[in-house]
Every structure is written in C-alpha cells, then in structure tokens.
Amino acid sequence: MIILALDALDLHQVKKFTCKNLMQKEHGQTDLSDFKQARTVVLWASFLTGKNLEAEIPIKTQWKYKVKPEQTFLKFFKTYKTIDVPAFSYKQQNHAEERKLLKGYFEDKATIEGCDAVVWRNHKENKKEFLECLGKFDLIMGYFDLADFIGHLSFGIAKKMAEVYNELDKLAEEVKDADDFVLVISDHGMKAVGRFGDHSRNGFYSFNHKLGLQLPKITSFHNLIRRIADEHA
Amino acid sequence: MNKYLEELEKKSIAIIREAKAQFKNPAVLWSTGKDSTATVWLCKKAFFGKIPFPVIHIDTSYKFPEIYEFRDKIAKEWNLNLIIAKNEKALKEGMSPEKGRLECCTALKTEALKNLIKQRKFDALILAIRRDEHGIRAKERRYSPRDENFRWNYKDQPAELWDLYVKPSEDFSHMRVHPILHWTELEVWQYVVQEKLPVNPLYFAKNGKRYRSLGCMPCTVPIPSTANTIDKIVQEIKTSKTPERAGRSQDKEKAYMMQKLRALGYM
C-alpha cells in the first residue's frame, strides 16, 4: 500500500487546478468537525492512530510529539517505511529550518524566495527517497508539506499554487501504478487570507478503488488500512 | 480643469450624494492624509461648501504632531463637524504598538470606531480607499457592506452595474462607501494641485526623506526622497517603482496571518 500524505492539500484547489492523478476513482472531502483546530501534528497523529489526539498534544511541544509504532496502523504491516511523517518520522531539523524562515519572513528577516528555496529543496529530497522505496515495502507512507508551506506564504498567487499542485499531481502520477492500493490524504485544506493562506477544513482524500465514502473522518481510515493489511498479509 | 480629473470628480461626487440620499446617518472618515483630505473636499463640493454630516478622525494618540496640527487647522477653516474617536479605555490600560501591531490597531482604531458607530448609530461611512493601494483593496466595491464585527465578505458584494449603487438587504451593520476607489495615487496628487488643497507637511521631503503614506508614528517610516514640493512629488510618483504603503509597517494582512500561524503553533 502507498499513502501519499500531503499537508494542506485542499479539495477546491485540486479541482481548480484539475489534478487528474490526485483525483483517483474515489475522492472527496474529509470531515474535521471533531477537531477544534486544524493542527498539522494533531491531525497526522490522529490519522496514524485512528484516535482523536487533539487533547493530548499541546501546541508548544507539538512538533516533537511522537506516537509509537504499536499505536498506529503501521503495526499491521510486516514491512513499512515512512518518510518525514509528522508525529512519527518527522525530519525535525528540516522543519525547524522551514518554520524559522517562516517566522523570519513575518518579522522581515527573510524573503519569500529564500523560504520557497528551502521548502522545495526539502520536498525534492523527500521525493527522491520516497520514489526509491516504491515496491520495496508492504506500506510506504510519504509526507510532503509543499502545499502547506508555500500556501501559507503565497496562497493568493495562483501561478505559484498551480506550480505546487502540478508537482503534487505529478507525484501522484508516479505512484499510481506502483501498488494495488494508493491512498492520497491531506490533514486539512487551505483558504485565502488576502495573499496568505490559513488552514481550512476542506481536507482531501482519494483512493484508487471505489469505496462510496461520504465525508469520512480522518480517523476512520485506520480501519480501512487495517483491512487492506489483513487481506493481503 | 483637467477633463480626466473632472470625470473622476463627477463620479465621486455622484457616489457621495447617492450615499447621503440612501442612508439616514452617514459620516466621512478623515485621517488628514492626502486621500481623505481630497475626499472631505469632494464632500464639501458635493454639498456646495457645507458637509451635511460629521467628519470622523480616529485618534490613536500615537500620530505625528503635524497630523493633529493639520487636523485642527483645516477643521476650523473648512467649518467641519469634527468628531474624534478615541479608545480611552484601551489607552488607559496601556495599549501601545509594543503589545503587538495588530492588537494595537484593533484596539485603538477598529474598537474606537466600533464604539463610535454604536454610540452615534452611523449607518454609512465614507472612506478614502483606492483600488491601486493594495491587492485586497482592489476587490472592494463602491458600496461595501460590513457586519457588526466589521467583517467584509468580498465574495458576496452587491453588484454595481451601470454605476448604480444599491443598498443591499438589511443584513449589514453599516455600509462602507468608497467614492475615490477608482482614483490612483498620482491622480489624487494631480487633484491636490488642481484644487490647491492643503497638504500635510509630512509629505514633503526633509533631509532626504519624506512620508508617502501617513499612519501612527511608531509604525510609519519615511521613504528616501528629495521631493519637497507637490510638483516634485507628482514627478516622483510617475517614475517610482516602490509601493505606496512601503513605509507602513502595519500590514494588517501580514499581522493577522502571523497571529494565525502563532495560534497554530508555527511560531
């Protein structure tokens, strides 16, 4: 199974930029109504464990929060590989650098171009690692934060966002035939605040088989993934 | 009179008269900057010299002394019914830019105005914003309805076809009216020259610097310039590639986003 975990991939933007590969046979919006805030780490930790962990994850220390493999659906697979997954294998150094630049931009100490360069560099590094793992594990889960980071800084610039969504769509194209089961999922969406972006509740999911889900909760994928693991063990 | 400026003026005066006719209790906001001074002047012209509604100045108490001097002088000369909106409570509690720019602006500008609107029951505010000032302002219409929290839904605005300005349903707290929305910075300056309007001295260069946009003292910085006359300012704007509000550190959108990112734990 392949899980493409795309931070801040927004349902409306996927449609707007006609991302055909991201919109697999089944696709739609996730239901985040159980969460007070659409926080990245909380949502990914909840996705991994199938439990709403909002109350357990304090804002200040959220980036360092980690769940154990036995708490997650990863335990159902004989072999698995996760790349940069928040609350699990998050590349602390890379993301600390990104957040530092983000803060720097808002404090007039960094430029948008400088911020973009770092996040694209990290994206390419993760992408290379992710593509090299295809076909080698029962489950591969790769996390990419391009749409989140660039979205926060430049959501109002359609050209830049088109470039981001095009890149993520290409990534989906590269993995679509690499496994029988491909799940694309985002933690939350993104909405415009003038030229910037703010987390929205338009989270996105897509699966390469028809499931007939209606507004699934991000925690409800746990069972689906478990079933896939059991059936193909 | 320059034909083009005459057209701009005509349109603005029509909007102002329309607002006066459609709303029971309008008022015009005046910061003493060039745009709002031109707007107050347009209001004067629209009603043959005497503005039939109050002129509001929001006093944060952090403005330049030149602004207060200019305000009092012109208010007297133009016989304005001047109302000063000030959030005394927040000032007493120590609100200042050091507490955060967005927080300070919200308390000393937005809240001060909210309180005044509530107290005086204004149903329309005439503002001197222009579309070319900022990306988000380009989405504004001449009539812009606001709710009680000053929220503006740019995706749900009244249509303004054939220059007809219609008051929408009752679902708004007050209407923002923007008579100079279609003007550019250069046109405002050309109008200032043509009408011989008084200009705040802060706009003129001193020691190689001048203010291009006026705000509160801690949050406004001058731009490098040698333009010490209006003609030189006009010339400078014609060739400038710097955005008008480059000297204003108070970028509400940016400050708001920073606050949101903080709340999400990014900072």
Coordinates of C-alpha atoms in Angstrom, one line a residue:
Chain A
M1 CA 0.0 0.0 0.0
I2 CA 1.1 3.5 -0.7
I3 CA 0.0 6.5 1.4
L4 CA 0.7 9.9 -0.1
A5 CA 0.3 12.3 2.9
L6 CA 0.0 15.8 1.5
D7 CA -0.1 18.6 4.0
A8 CA -2.8 21.2 3.3
L9 CA -3.9 19.7 0.0
D10 CA -7.2 21.4 -0.5
L11 CA -10.2 19.8 -2.2
H12 CA -11.1 23.0 -4.0
Q13 CA -7.6 23.6 -5.2
V14 CA -7.3 20.0 -6.5
K15 CA -10.4 20.7 -8.6
K16 CA -9.4 24.2 -9.6
F17 CA -6.0 23.0 -11.0
T18 CA -7.6 19.8 -12.5
C19 CA -5.2 17.5 -10.8
K20 CA -6.3 14.3 -12.5
N21 CA -3.9 12.0 -10.8
L22 CA -4.7 13.2 -7.3
M23 CA -8.4 12.7 -8.0
Q24 CA -8.5 8.9 -8.1
K25 CA -11.6 6.8 -8.6
E26 CA -12.9 7.7 -5.1
H27 CA -12.1 11.2 -3.9
G28 CA -13.7 13.9 -1.8
Q29 CA -13.6 15.9 1.4
T30 CA -12.7 14.7 4.8
D31 CA -14.7 15.6 7.9
L32 CA -12.7 17.5 10.5
S33 CA -15.6 18.6 12.6
D34 CA -14.3 16.6 15.6
F35 CA -11.3 18.9 15.9
K36 CA -11.4 22.4 17.4
Q37 CA -8.4 23.5 15.3
A38 CA -6.9 22.1 12.1
R39 CA -3.4 21.5 13.5
T40 CA -0.9 19.5 11.4
V41 CA 0.6 17.2 14.0
V42 CA -2.7 16.6 15.7
L43 CA -4.3 15.5 12.5
W44 CA -1.5 13.3 11.3
A45 CA -1.2 11.6 14.8
S46 CA -4.9 11.1 14.8
F47 CA -4.8 9.6 11.2
L48 CA -2.0 7.2 12.2
T49 CA -3.7 6.0 15.4
G50 CA -7.4 6.3 14.4
K51 CA -8.0 8.3 17.6
N52 CA -8.6 12.0 18.1
L53 CA -5.4 13.1 19.9
E54 CA -6.2 16.8 20.0
A55 CA -6.4 17.0 23.8
E56 CA -3.2 15.1 24.2
I57 CA -0.9 17.3 22.0
P58 CA 0.0 20.7 23.4
I59 CA 0.6 23.4 20.9
K60 CA 4.0 24.4 22.2
T61 CA 5.6 21.0 22.0
Q62 CA 3.5 19.6 19.1
W63 CA 6.3 19.3 16.6
K64 CA 8.2 17.0 18.9
Y65 CA 5.2 14.8 19.7
K66 CA 5.7 11.2 18.7
V67 CA 3.4 8.1 18.5
K68 CA 4.8 4.6 18.9
P69 CA 4.5 2.2 16.0
E70 CA 2.3 -0.1 18.1
Q71 CA -0.3 2.7 18.5
T72 CA -0.6 3.1 14.7
F73 CA -1.8 1.1 11.7
L74 CA 1.9 0.6 10.8
K75 CA 1.9 -2.4 13.1
F76 CA -0.5 -4.3 10.8
F77 CA 2.2 -4.4 8.1
K78 CA 5.2 -6.7 8.0
T79 CA 7.4 -4.1 6.4
Y80 CA 6.8 -0.5 6.2
K81 CA 8.7 2.8 5.5
T82 CA 7.6 6.2 6.5
I83 CA 9.2 9.4 5.2
D84 CA 9.0 12.5 7.2
V85 CA 5.6 11.7 8.7
P86 CA 4.6 14.2 11.5
A87 CA 4.4 12.6 14.9
F88 CA 6.4 9.6 13.7
S89 CA 9.4 10.1 11.5
Y90 CA 9.3 13.9 11.2
K91 CA 12.6 15.4 10.0
Q92 CA 12.9 17.8 12.9
Q93 CA 15.9 19.7 11.5
N94 CA 14.4 20.4 8.1
H95 CA 11.1 21.5 9.5
A96 CA 12.7 23.6 12.2
E97 CA 14.6 25.4 9.5
E98 CA 11.3 25.9 7.5
R99 CA 9.5 27.3 10.5
K100 CA 12.4 29.6 11.3
L101 CA 12.3 31.0 7.8
L102 CA 8.5 31.4 8.0
K103 CA 8.9 33.3 11.3
G104 CA 11.7 35.3 9.7
Y105 CA 9.5 36.3 6.8
F106 CA 6.8 37.7 9.1
E107 CA 9.5 39.5 11.1
D108 CA 11.0 41.0 7.9
K109 CA 14.2 38.9 8.3
A110 CA 13.7 36.5 5.4
T111 CA 12.4 36.7 1.9
I112 CA 9.7 34.6 0.3
E113 CA 12.2 33.4 -2.3
G114 CA 14.5 32.2 0.4
C115 CA 11.7 30.4 2.2
D116 CA 10.5 28.8 -1.1
A117 CA 14.0 27.6 -2.0
V118 CA 14.4 25.7 1.3
V119 CA 10.9 24.0 1.1
W120 CA 11.4 23.0 -2.5
R121 CA 14.9 21.6 -1.6
N122 CA 13.3 19.5 1.3
H123 CA 10.5 18.4 -1.0
K124 CA 12.9 17.1 -3.7
E125 CA 14.9 15.3 -1.0
N126 CA 11.8 13.5 0.3
K127 CA 10.5 12.8 -3.2
K128 CA 13.7 11.1 -4.2
E129 CA 13.7 9.0 -1.0
F130 CA 10.1 8.1 -1.5
L131 CA 10.3 7.1 -5.1
E132 CA 13.4 4.9 -4.3
C133 CA 11.3 3.0 -1.8
L134 CA 8.5 2.1 -4.1
G135 CA 7.9 -1.6 -4.4
K136 CA 10.3 -2.4 -1.5
F137 CA 7.8 -2.4 1.4
D138 CA 4.3 -3.5 2.2
L139 CA 3.4 0.0 3.2
I140 CA 5.2 3.2 2.1
M141 CA 3.9 6.5 3.6
G142 CA 5.5 9.7 2.3
Y143 CA 4.7 13.1 3.7
F144 CA 5.1 16.3 1.7
D145 CA 4.5 19.8 3.1
L146 CA 4.9 21.9 -0.1
A147 CA 1.2 22.9 -0.3
D148 CA 1.2 23.9 3.3
F149 CA 4.3 26.0 3.4
I150 CA 4.0 27.7 0.0
G151 CA 0.3 28.1 0.7
H152 CA 0.8 29.9 3.9
L153 CA 3.1 32.4 2.2
S154 CA 1.6 32.7 -1.3
F155 CA -1.9 31.2 -1.4
G156 CA -3.1 34.3 -3.2
I157 CA -0.6 33.8 -6.0
A158 CA -2.4 31.4 -8.4
K159 CA 0.7 30.9 -10.5
K160 CA 2.8 29.6 -7.6
M161 CA 0.0 27.4 -6.3
A162 CA -0.5 26.0 -9.7
E163 CA 3.1 25.0 -9.8
V164 CA 2.8 23.3 -6.3
Y165 CA -0.4 21.4 -7.3
N166 CA 1.1 20.4 -10.6
E167 CA 4.2 19.0 -8.8
L168 CA 2.0 17.0 -6.3
D169 CA -0.2 15.8 -9.2
K170 CA 3.0 14.5 -11.0
L171 CA 4.0 12.8 -7.8
A172 CA 0.6 11.0 -7.7
E173 CA 1.1 10.0 -11.3
E174 CA 4.4 8.4 -10.5
V175 CA 2.9 6.3 -7.7
K176 CA -0.5 5.4 -9.2
D177 CA 0.7 2.1 -10.8
A178 CA 3.3 1.2 -8.2
D179 CA 0.9 -0.6 -5.9
D180 CA -2.6 -2.1 -5.7
F181 CA -3.7 0.4 -3.1
V182 CA -2.9 4.1 -3.2
L183 CA -4.4 6.5 -0.7
V184 CA -3.9 10.2 -1.1
I185 CA -4.8 12.1 2.1
S186 CA -4.3 15.6 3.5
D187 CA -4.6 16.8 7.0
H188 CA -6.6 20.0 6.2
G189 CA -7.1 22.4 3.4
M190 CA -6.1 25.9 2.8
K191 CA -8.1 29.1 2.4
A192 CA -7.0 32.6 1.3
V193 CA -6.3 35.4 3.7
G194 CA -5.5 38.0 1.2
R195 CA -2.3 36.9 -0.3
F196 CA -1.6 34.4 2.5
G197 CA -3.1 31.1 3.4
D198 CA -4.8 29.8 6.5
H199 CA -5.8 26.2 7.4
S200 CA -9.3 25.4 6.2
R201 CA -11.4 22.3 6.8
N202 CA -11.5 21.3 3.2
G203 CA -9.2 18.3 3.7
F204 CA -8.9 15.9 0.8
Y205 CA -8.7 12.2 0.3
S206 CA -8.6 9.9 -2.7
F207 CA -8.3 6.2 -3.2
N208 CA -7.7 4.2 -6.3
H209 CA -10.8 2.0 -5.7
K210 CA -14.4 3.0 -5.3
L211 CA -15.4 3.0 -1.6
G212 CA -18.6 5.0 -1.5
L213 CA -17.5 7.0 1.5
Q214 CA -19.3 10.2 2.4
L215 CA -17.3 12.8 4.3
P216 CA -15.1 10.3 6.1
K217 CA -13.4 11.4 9.3
I218 CA -9.6 11.4 9.1
T219 CA -9.5 8.9 12.0
S220 CA -11.8 6.5 10.0
F221 CA -9.1 5.5 7.5
H222 CA -7.4 3.4 10.2
N223 CA -9.9 0.6 9.8
L224 CA -9.7 0.7 6.0
I225 CA -5.9 0.4 6.1
R226 CA -6.1 -2.4 8.7
R227 CA -8.5 -4.3 6.4
I228 CA -6.1 -3.9 3.5
A229 CA -3.2 -5.1 5.6
D230 CA -5.2 -8.1 6.9
E231 CA -6.4 -9.2 3.5
H232 CA -3.1 -9.0 1.9
A233 CA -1.0 -10.3 4.7
Chain B
M1 CA -10.0 72.0 -15.3
N2 CA -8.3 68.8 -16.5
K3 CA -11.1 66.8 -18.3
Y4 CA -10.0 63.5 -16.9
L5 CA -9.9 64.7 -13.3
E6 CA -13.2 66.3 -13.9
E7 CA -14.7 62.9 -14.8
L8 CA -13.2 61.3 -11.7
E9 CA -14.5 64.1 -9.5
K10 CA -18.0 63.9 -11.1
K11 CA -18.2 60.2 -10.4
S12 CA -17.0 60.6 -6.8
I13 CA -19.5 63.4 -6.1
A14 CA -22.3 61.3 -7.5
I15 CA -21.4 58.5 -5.1
I16 CA -21.2 60.8 -2.1
R17 CA -24.6 62.4 -3.0
E18 CA -26.1 58.9 -3.5
A19 CA -24.8 57.8 -0.1
K20 CA -26.3 60.9 1.6
A21 CA -29.6 60.2 -0.1
Q22 CA -29.7 56.5 0.7
F23 CA -28.5 56.5 4.3
K24 CA -30.0 58.1 7.3
N25 CA -26.9 58.8 9.2
P26 CA -23.6 58.9 7.2
A27 CA -20.2 60.2 8.2
V28 CA -16.8 60.6 6.5
L29 CA -13.6 59.3 7.9
W30 CA -10.6 61.7 7.8
S31 CA -7.1 60.7 8.6
T32 CA -5.7 64.1 7.3
G33 CA -3.7 62.2 4.6
K34 CA -4.0 63.3 1.0
D35 CA -6.7 60.8 0.1
S36 CA -9.1 61.5 2.9
T37 CA -8.4 65.3 2.7
A38 CA -9.4 65.1 -1.0
T39 CA -12.4 63.1 -0.1
V40 CA -13.5 65.6 2.6
W41 CA -13.0 68.3 -0.1
L42 CA -15.2 66.3 -2.5
C43 CA -17.9 66.1 0.2
K44 CA -17.7 69.8 0.5
K45 CA -18.1 70.3 -3.3
A46 CA -20.9 67.7 -3.4
F47 CA -23.0 69.8 -1.0
F48 CA -21.8 73.3 -2.1
G49 CA -19.4 74.1 0.7
K50 CA -21.1 72.7 3.8
I51 CA -20.8 69.0 4.6
P52 CA -24.1 67.8 6.0
F53 CA -22.7 65.0 8.1
P54 CA -19.9 64.6 10.6
V55 CA -16.2 64.1 9.8
I56 CA -14.6 61.4 12.0
H57 CA -10.9 61.4 12.9
I58 CA -9.7 58.3 14.7
D59 CA -7.1 59.4 17.2
T60 CA -4.8 56.6 18.4
S61 CA -2.7 59.2 20.3
Y62 CA 0.3 57.8 18.5
K63 CA 0.0 60.0 15.5
F64 CA 2.5 62.7 14.4
P65 CA 2.1 66.1 16.0
E66 CA 1.8 67.5 12.4
I67 CA -1.3 65.4 11.9
Y68 CA -3.0 67.0 14.9
E69 CA -2.0 70.5 13.9
F70 CA -3.2 70.0 10.4
R71 CA -6.5 68.5 11.5
D72 CA -7.4 71.3 13.9
K73 CA -6.4 74.0 11.4
I74 CA -8.4 72.6 8.5
A75 CA -11.4 71.6 10.6
K76 CA -11.6 75.2 11.6
E77 CA -11.0 76.7 8.1
W78 CA -13.5 74.3 6.4
N79 CA -16.0 74.5 9.2
L80 CA -16.2 70.8 9.7
N81 CA -18.4 69.0 12.2
L82 CA -15.4 67.1 13.6
I83 CA -15.8 64.0 15.8
I84 CA -12.7 62.5 17.4
A85 CA -12.9 58.7 18.0
K86 CA -10.5 57.6 20.7
N87 CA -10.4 54.3 22.7
E88 CA -9.6 55.9 26.1
K89 CA -10.2 52.7 28.0
A90 CA -7.6 50.8 25.9
L91 CA -5.1 53.7 26.2
K92 CA -5.6 53.8 30.0
E93 CA -4.9 50.0 30.1
G94 CA -1.6 50.7 28.4
M95 CA -2.3 49.6 24.8
S96 CA 0.6 50.5 22.5
P97 CA 2.3 49.1 19.4
E98 CA 4.7 47.3 21.8
K99 CA 1.8 45.0 22.7
G100 CA 1.6 43.9 19.0
R101 CA 0.8 45.9 15.9
L102 CA -2.4 44.0 15.1
E103 CA -3.6 44.2 18.7
C104 CA -2.8 47.9 18.9
C105 CA -4.6 48.7 15.6
T106 CA -7.6 46.6 16.6
A107 CA -7.9 48.3 20.0
L108 CA -7.1 51.9 19.0
K109 CA -8.5 52.1 15.5
T110 CA -11.1 49.4 15.0
E111 CA -12.6 49.3 18.5
A112 CA -12.6 53.1 18.7
L113 CA -14.6 53.3 15.5
K114 CA -16.9 50.5 16.5
N115 CA -17.7 52.2 19.8
L116 CA -18.4 55.5 17.9
I117 CA -20.6 53.8 15.4
K118 CA -22.6 52.1 18.1
Q119 CA -22.9 55.3 20.1
R120 CA -23.9 57.6 17.2
K121 CA -25.7 55.0 15.1
F122 CA -23.9 55.7 11.9
D123 CA -25.3 53.6 9.0
A124 CA -22.7 54.6 6.4
L125 CA -19.1 55.6 6.5
I126 CA -17.4 57.3 3.6
L127 CA -13.8 56.2 3.3
A128 CA -10.9 57.3 1.1
I129 CA -9.5 53.9 0.0
R130 CA -8.3 53.3 -3.5
R131 CA -8.1 50.1 -5.6
D132 CA -4.5 50.7 -6.5
E133 CA -3.3 50.9 -2.9
H134 CA -3.2 47.2 -2.1
G135 CA -4.2 43.9 -3.7
I136 CA -7.1 43.3 -1.2
R137 CA -8.5 46.8 -1.8
A138 CA -8.7 46.0 -5.5
K139 CA -11.6 43.7 -4.6
E140 CA -13.6 46.4 -3.0
R141 CA -16.7 47.9 -4.4
R142 CA -18.1 51.5 -4.0
Y143 CA -20.7 50.2 -1.6
S144 CA -19.2 47.6 0.8
P145 CA -21.5 46.2 3.5
R146 CA -19.9 45.3 6.9
D147 CA -21.3 43.3 9.7
E148 CA -21.1 44.4 13.4
N149 CA -17.6 43.0 13.7
F150 CA -16.5 44.9 10.6
R151 CA -16.2 41.7 8.6
W152 CA -16.4 42.0 4.9
N153 CA -17.2 39.1 2.5
Y154 CA -15.7 40.1 -0.8
K155 CA -17.3 37.1 -2.4
D156 CA -20.8 38.4 -1.6
Q157 CA -21.0 42.0 -2.5
P158 CA -23.7 43.9 -4.2
A159 CA -23.5 44.2 -8.0
E160 CA -22.7 47.7 -9.2
L161 CA -23.8 47.6 -12.8
W162 CA -24.1 50.8 -14.8
D163 CA -22.8 52.7 -11.8
L164 CA -26.0 52.1 -9.9
Y165 CA -25.2 51.9 -6.2
V166 CA -27.9 50.0 -4.5
K167 CA -28.3 49.5 -0.8
P168 CA -28.5 45.7 -0.3
S169 CA -30.8 43.8 2.1
E170 CA -30.8 44.8 5.7
D171 CA -28.2 42.2 6.5
F172 CA -25.4 44.6 7.4
S173 CA -24.4 46.7 10.3
H174 CA -23.1 49.7 8.3
M175 CA -22.1 50.4 4.8
R176 CA -18.6 51.5 3.7
V177 CA -18.8 53.9 0.8
H178 CA -15.7 54.4 -1.3
P179 CA -16.0 57.5 -3.5
I180 CA -12.4 57.6 -4.7
L181 CA -12.0 53.8 -5.2
H182 CA -11.3 54.4 -8.9
W183 CA -8.6 57.0 -8.4
T184 CA -4.8 56.4 -8.4
E185 CA -2.2 57.9 -6.1
L186 CA -1.0 60.1 -9.0
E187 CA -4.5 61.3 -9.8
V188 CA -5.1 62.3 -6.1
W189 CA -1.9 64.3 -6.2
Q190 CA -2.8 65.9 -9.5
Y191 CA -6.2 66.8 -8.0
V192 CA -4.5 68.3 -4.9
V193 CA -2.5 70.5 -7.3
Q194 CA -5.6 71.4 -9.3
E195 CA -7.8 72.2 -6.4
K196 CA -4.9 73.8 -4.4
L197 CA -5.8 71.6 -1.4
P198 CA -3.8 71.9 1.8
V199 CA -1.2 69.2 2.3
N200 CA 0.1 67.8 5.5
P201 CA 3.8 68.9 5.7
L202 CA 4.9 65.3 6.4
Y203 CA 4.5 64.5 2.7
F204 CA 7.4 66.9 1.8
A205 CA 11.0 65.8 1.9
K206 CA 13.2 66.9 4.7
N207 CA 16.8 65.8 4.9
G208 CA 16.4 63.4 2.0
K209 CA 13.3 61.6 3.4
R210 CA 9.5 62.1 3.2
Y211 CA 6.4 60.2 4.2
R212 CA 4.4 58.8 1.3
S213 CA 1.6 57.4 3.4
L214 CA 0.6 58.7 6.9
G215 CA 0.0 56.4 9.9
C216 CA 1.0 56.2 13.5
M217 CA 4.4 57.4 14.5
P218 CA 5.8 54.0 15.7
C219 CA 4.6 52.1 12.6
T220 CA 5.4 54.5 9.8
V221 CA 8.8 55.1 8.3
P222 CA 9.7 57.7 5.7
I223 CA 11.0 56.8 2.2
P224 CA 14.2 58.2 0.7
S225 CA 13.1 61.2 -1.4
T226 CA 14.1 64.8 -2.3
A227 CA 10.5 65.8 -3.4
N228 CA 9.9 68.9 -1.3
T229 CA 7.1 70.4 -3.5
I230 CA 3.9 68.9 -4.8
D231 CA 5.2 69.1 -8.4
K232 CA 8.3 67.1 -7.4
I233 CA 6.1 64.6 -5.6
V234 CA 4.0 64.1 -8.8
Q235 CA 7.2 63.6 -10.8
E236 CA 8.5 61.1 -8.2
I237 CA 5.3 59.1 -8.3
K238 CA 5.3 58.9 -12.1
T239 CA 8.7 57.2 -12.0
S240 CA 8.5 55.3 -8.7
K241 CA 8.5 51.5 -8.6
T242 CA 8.1 51.4 -4.8
P243 CA 4.6 50.6 -3.5
E244 CA 2.8 53.5 -1.9
R245 CA 2.4 51.8 1.5
A246 CA 6.0 50.5 1.6
G247 CA 6.7 52.8 4.6
R248 CA 3.8 51.4 6.6
S249 CA 4.9 48.5 8.7
Q250 CA 1.4 48.0 9.8
D251 CA 0.4 45.5 7.2
K252 CA -2.8 44.1 8.7
E253 CA -3.0 41.1 6.5
K254 CA 0.5 40.1 7.4
A255 CA 0.0 40.8 11.1
Y256 CA -3.2 38.8 11.1
M257 CA -1.5 35.9 9.3
M258 CA 1.3 36.0 11.8
Q259 CA -1.2 35.8 14.6
K260 CA -2.9 32.8 13.0
L261 CA 0.4 31.0 12.5
R262 CA 1.2 31.6 16.1
A263 CA -2.1 30.1 17.1
L264 CA -1.4 27.0 15.0
G265 CA 2.0 26.7 16.7
Y266 CA 4.2 27.6 13.7
M267 CA 5.9 30.3 15.6

